Tab-separated table of C-alpha atoms in Angstrom:
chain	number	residue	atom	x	y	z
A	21	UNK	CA	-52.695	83.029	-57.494
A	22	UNK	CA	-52.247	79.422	-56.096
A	23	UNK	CA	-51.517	77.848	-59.607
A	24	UNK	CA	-48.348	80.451	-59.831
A	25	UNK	CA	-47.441	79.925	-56.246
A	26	UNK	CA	-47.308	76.174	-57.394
A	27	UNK	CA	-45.605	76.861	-60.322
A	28	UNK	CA	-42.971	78.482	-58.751
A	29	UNK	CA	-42.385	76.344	-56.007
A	30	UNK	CA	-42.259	73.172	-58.567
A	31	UNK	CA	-39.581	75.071	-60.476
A	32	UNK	CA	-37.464	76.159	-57.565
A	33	UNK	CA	-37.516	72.433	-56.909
A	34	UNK	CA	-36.273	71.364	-60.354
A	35	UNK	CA	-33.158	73.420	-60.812
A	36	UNK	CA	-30.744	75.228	-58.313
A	37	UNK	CA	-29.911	78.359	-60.483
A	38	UNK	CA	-30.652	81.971	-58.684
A	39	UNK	CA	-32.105	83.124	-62.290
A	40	UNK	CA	-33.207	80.615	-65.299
A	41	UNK	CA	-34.582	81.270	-68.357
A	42	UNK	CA	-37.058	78.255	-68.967
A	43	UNK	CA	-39.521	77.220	-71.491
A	44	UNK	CA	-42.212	75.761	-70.161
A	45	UNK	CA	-44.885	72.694	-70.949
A	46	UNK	CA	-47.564	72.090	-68.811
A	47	UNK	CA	-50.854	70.168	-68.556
A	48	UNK	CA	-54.897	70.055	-68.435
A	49	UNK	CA	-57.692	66.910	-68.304
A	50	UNK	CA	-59.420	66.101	-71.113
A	51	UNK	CA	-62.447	67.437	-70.310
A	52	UNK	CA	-60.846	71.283	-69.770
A	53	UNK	CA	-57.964	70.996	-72.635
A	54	UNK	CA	-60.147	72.169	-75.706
A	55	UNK	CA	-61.631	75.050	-73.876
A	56	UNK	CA	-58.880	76.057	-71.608
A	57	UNK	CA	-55.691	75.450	-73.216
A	58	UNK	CA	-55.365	78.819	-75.071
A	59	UNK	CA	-56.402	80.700	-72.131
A	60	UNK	CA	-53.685	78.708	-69.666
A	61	UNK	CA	-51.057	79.490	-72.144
A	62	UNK	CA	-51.858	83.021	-72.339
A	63	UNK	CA	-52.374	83.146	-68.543
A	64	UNK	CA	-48.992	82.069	-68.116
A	65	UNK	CA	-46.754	84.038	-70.777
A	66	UNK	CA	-49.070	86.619	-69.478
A	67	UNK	CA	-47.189	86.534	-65.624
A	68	UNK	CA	-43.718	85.351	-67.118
A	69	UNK	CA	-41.524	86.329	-64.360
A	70	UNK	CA	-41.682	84.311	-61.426
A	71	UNK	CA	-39.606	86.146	-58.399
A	72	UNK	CA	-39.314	84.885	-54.838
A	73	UNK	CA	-37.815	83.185	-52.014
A	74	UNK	CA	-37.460	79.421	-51.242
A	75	UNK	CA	-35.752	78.000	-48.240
A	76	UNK	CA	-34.500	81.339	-47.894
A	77	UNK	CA	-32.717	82.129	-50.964
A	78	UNK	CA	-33.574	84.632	-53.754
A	79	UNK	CA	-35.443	82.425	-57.158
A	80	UNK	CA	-36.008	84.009	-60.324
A	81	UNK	CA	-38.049	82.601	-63.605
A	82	UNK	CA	-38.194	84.028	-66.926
A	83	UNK	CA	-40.476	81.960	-68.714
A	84	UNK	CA	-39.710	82.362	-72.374
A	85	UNK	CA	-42.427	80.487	-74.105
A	86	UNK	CA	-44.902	77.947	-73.118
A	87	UNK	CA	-46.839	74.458	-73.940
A	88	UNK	CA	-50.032	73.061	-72.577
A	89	UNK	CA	-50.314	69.494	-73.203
A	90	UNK	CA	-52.902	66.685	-72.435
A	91	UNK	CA	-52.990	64.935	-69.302
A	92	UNK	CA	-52.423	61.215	-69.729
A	93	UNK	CA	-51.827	60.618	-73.159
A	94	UNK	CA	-48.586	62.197	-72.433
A	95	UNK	CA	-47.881	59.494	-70.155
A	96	UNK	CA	-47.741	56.856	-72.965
A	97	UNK	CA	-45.544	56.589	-76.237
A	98	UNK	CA	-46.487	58.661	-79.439
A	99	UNK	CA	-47.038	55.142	-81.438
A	100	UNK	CA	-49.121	53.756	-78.810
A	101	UNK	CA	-52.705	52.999	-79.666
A	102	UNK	CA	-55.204	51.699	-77.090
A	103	UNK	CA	-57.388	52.819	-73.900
A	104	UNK	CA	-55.423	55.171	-71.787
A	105	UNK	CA	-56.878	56.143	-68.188
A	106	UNK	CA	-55.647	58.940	-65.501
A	107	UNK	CA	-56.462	58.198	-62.954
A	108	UNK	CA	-56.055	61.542	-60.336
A	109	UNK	CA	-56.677	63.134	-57.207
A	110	UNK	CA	-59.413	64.777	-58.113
A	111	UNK	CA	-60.588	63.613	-61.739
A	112	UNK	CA	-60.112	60.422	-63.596
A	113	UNK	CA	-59.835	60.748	-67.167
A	114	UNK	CA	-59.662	58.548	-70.210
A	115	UNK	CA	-59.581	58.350	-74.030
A	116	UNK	CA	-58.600	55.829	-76.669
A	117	UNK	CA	-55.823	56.861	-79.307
A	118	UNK	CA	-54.140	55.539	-82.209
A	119	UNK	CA	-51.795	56.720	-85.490
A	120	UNK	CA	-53.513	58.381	-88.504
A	121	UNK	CA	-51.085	59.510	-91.281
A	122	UNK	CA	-48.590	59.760	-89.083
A	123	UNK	CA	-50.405	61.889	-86.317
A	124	UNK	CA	-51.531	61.048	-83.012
A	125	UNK	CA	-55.472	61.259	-83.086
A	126	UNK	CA	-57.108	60.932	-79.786
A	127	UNK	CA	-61.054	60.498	-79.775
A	128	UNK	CA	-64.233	59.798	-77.280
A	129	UNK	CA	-62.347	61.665	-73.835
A	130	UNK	CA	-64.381	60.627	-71.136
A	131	UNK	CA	-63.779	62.758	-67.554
A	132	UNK	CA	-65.268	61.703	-64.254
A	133	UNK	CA	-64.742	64.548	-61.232
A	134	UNK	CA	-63.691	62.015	-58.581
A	135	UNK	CA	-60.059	60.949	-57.845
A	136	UNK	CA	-58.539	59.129	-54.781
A	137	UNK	CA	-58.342	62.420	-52.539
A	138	UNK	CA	-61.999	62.064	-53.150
A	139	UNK	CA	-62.446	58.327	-52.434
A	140	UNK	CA	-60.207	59.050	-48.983
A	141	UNK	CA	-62.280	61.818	-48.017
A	142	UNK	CA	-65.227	60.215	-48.287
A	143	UNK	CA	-64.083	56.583	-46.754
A	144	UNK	CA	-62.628	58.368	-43.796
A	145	UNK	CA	-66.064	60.326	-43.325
A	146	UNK	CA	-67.753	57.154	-43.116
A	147	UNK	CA	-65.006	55.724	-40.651
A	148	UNK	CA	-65.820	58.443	-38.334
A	149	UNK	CA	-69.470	58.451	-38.503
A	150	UNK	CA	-69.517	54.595	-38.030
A	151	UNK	CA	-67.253	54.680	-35.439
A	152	UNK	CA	-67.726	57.938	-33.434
A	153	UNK	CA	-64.091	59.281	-34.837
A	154	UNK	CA	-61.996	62.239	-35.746
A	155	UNK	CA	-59.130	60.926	-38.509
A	156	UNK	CA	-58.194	63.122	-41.268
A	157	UNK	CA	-58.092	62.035	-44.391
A	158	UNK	CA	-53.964	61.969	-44.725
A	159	UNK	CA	-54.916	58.342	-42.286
A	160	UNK	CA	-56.871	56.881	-45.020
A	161	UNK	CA	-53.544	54.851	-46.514
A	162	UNK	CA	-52.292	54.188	-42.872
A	163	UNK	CA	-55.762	52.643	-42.463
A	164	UNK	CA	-56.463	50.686	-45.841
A	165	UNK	CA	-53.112	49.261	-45.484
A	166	UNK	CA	-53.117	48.205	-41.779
A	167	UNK	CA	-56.623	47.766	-40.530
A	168	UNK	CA	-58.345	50.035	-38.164
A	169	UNK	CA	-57.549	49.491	-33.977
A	170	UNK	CA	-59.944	51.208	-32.105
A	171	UNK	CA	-58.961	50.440	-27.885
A	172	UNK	CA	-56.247	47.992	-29.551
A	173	UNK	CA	-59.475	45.772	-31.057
A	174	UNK	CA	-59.392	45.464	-35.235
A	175	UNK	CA	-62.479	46.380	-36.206
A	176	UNK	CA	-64.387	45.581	-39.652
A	177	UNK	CA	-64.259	47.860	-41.764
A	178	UNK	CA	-65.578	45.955	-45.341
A	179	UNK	CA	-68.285	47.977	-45.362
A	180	UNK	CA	-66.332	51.221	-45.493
A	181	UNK	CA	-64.215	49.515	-47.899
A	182	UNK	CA	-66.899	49.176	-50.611
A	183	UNK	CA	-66.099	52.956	-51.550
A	184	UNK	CA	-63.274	51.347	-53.489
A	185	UNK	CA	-64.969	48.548	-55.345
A	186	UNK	CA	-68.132	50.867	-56.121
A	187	UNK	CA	-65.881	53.565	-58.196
A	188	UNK	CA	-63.716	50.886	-59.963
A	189	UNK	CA	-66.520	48.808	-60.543
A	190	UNK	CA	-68.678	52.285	-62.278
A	191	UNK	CA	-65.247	53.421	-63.663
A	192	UNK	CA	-64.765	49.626	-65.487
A	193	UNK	CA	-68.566	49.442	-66.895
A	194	UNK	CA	-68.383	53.088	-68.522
A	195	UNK	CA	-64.836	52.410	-69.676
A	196	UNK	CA	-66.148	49.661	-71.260
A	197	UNK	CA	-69.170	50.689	-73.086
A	198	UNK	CA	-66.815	53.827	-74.110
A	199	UNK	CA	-64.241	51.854	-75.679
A	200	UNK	CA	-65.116	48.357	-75.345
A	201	UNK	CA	-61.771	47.158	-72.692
A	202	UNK	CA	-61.200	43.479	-74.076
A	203	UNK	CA	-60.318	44.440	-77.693
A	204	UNK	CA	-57.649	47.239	-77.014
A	205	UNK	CA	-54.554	47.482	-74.935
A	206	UNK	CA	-55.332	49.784	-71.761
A	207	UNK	CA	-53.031	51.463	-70.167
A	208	UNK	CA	-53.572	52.873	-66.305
A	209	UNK	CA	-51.866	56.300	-65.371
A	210	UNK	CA	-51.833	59.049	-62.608
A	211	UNK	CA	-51.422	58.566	-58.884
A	212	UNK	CA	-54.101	56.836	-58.420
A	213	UNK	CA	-53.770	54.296	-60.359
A	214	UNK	CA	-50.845	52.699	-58.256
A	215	UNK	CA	-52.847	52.936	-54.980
A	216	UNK	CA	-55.796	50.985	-56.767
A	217	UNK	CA	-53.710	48.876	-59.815
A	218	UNK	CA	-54.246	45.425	-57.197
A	219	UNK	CA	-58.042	46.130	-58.116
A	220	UNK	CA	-57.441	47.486	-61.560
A	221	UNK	CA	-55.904	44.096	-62.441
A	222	UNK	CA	-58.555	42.258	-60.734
A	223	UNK	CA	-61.270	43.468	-63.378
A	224	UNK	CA	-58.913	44.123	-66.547
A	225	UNK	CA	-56.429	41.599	-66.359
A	226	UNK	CA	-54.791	42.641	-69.645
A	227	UNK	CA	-54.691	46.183	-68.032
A	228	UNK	CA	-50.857	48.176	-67.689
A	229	UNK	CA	-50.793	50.045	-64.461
A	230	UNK	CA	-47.979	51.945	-65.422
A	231	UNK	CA	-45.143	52.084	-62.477
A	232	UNK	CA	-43.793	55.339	-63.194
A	233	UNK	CA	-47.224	56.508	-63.190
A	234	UNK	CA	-46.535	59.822	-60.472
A	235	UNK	CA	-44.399	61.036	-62.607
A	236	UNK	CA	-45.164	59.594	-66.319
A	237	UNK	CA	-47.136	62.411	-67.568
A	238	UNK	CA	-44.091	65.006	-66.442
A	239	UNK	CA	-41.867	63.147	-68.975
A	240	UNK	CA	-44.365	63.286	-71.337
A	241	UNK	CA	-44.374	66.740	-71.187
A	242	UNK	CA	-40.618	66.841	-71.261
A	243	UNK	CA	-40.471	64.883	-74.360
A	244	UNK	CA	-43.560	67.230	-76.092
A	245	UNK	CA	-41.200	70.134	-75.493
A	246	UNK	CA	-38.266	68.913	-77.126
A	247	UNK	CA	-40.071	68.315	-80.197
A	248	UNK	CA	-41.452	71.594	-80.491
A	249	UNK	CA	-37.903	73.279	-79.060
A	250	UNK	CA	-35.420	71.156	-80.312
A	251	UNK	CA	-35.689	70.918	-83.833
């Protein structure tokens, strides 16, 4: 029920008609696409009228066929061959992919369940233990970026801080005996990435954080679906 709640609420922001007739592409991780993609697809064309309100006014979807795509391939260009890594809010995942008779081939997907809503959760958990607080996690950025005052005194917080270099520094060895980072182009993806793509650099200096990267995978979709629809 959320995902369609979602759905909708995406779509009422991307178009200002009372009634559209849409065709849809949308995406899974690497690790769920084989399994789940036929069963998204049919979930969807399944429930393909979306009715509602938004900000008060009357929103209506007829969803005439739908796509489901990979996450973070789509964020880079069809030729492109290399190490590609989304990294999201929940999951980062990778894969390396390059041309094969004219097809995109994408082999060795690697999926680790831990994002940066994770990493905030658990770095302001340790800030409040630490230091007998209450933040929520939507203070983590506030607190990365300008320090934490506690009775207008900055206090260290390196140690909380090594959340950060821990996952980058895992992420970096697996990537690495997965694809082996210094002899192909990587490319960085995903919200995530721009938050962390200081670090990223740090340890794979040849790296791309992409800076589109919130929305690069959207108009990777959008550019799937107009080569299956616009012929």
């Amino acid at each position: 029920k959320s995902y369609f709640q979602l759905l909708y609420g995406l779509l009422c922001m991307s178009s200002k008609e009372v009634t559209n007739e849409i065709k849809l592409v949308v995406g899974l991780p690497l690790s769920q696409f084989k399994n789940d993609k036929d069963l998204l697809r049919e979930m969807i064309l399944s429930k393909y009228i979306l009715s509602g309100t938004f900000n008060g006014y009357e929103r209506n979807f007829i969803i005439t066929d739908c796509e489901v795509y990979l996450e973070g391939i789509a964020s880079v260009p069809i030729n492109y061959e290399g190490v590609f890594v989304d990294v999201g809010g929940r999951t980062t995942d990778a894969g390396i992919t390059y041309m094969e008779n004219g097809k995109r081939k994408v082999e060795n997907p690697y999926s680790l369940p831990k994002g940066t809503i994770n990493l905030y959760s658990d770095f302001i958990k340790l800030i409040n233990v630490n230091h007998g607080l209450d933040l929520n996690t939507d203070k983590a950025k506030r607190v990365i970026s300008n320090g934490l005052y506690i009775k207008n005194k900055r206090v260290d917080i390196s140690k909380e801080m090594k959340i950060f270099k821990e996952y980058l520094d895992g992420l970096v060895s697996d990537l690495n005996v997965q694809y082996s980072l210094n002899t192909n182009a990587v490319t960085f993806t995903g919200g995530g990435s721009l938050d962390l793509s200081k670090s990223i650099k740090r340890r794979v200096e040849h790296a791309v954080v992409l800076e589109e990267s919130l929305f690069s995978n959207a108009y990777g979709f959008r550019e799937f679906g107009r080569s299956v629809w616009e012929r």
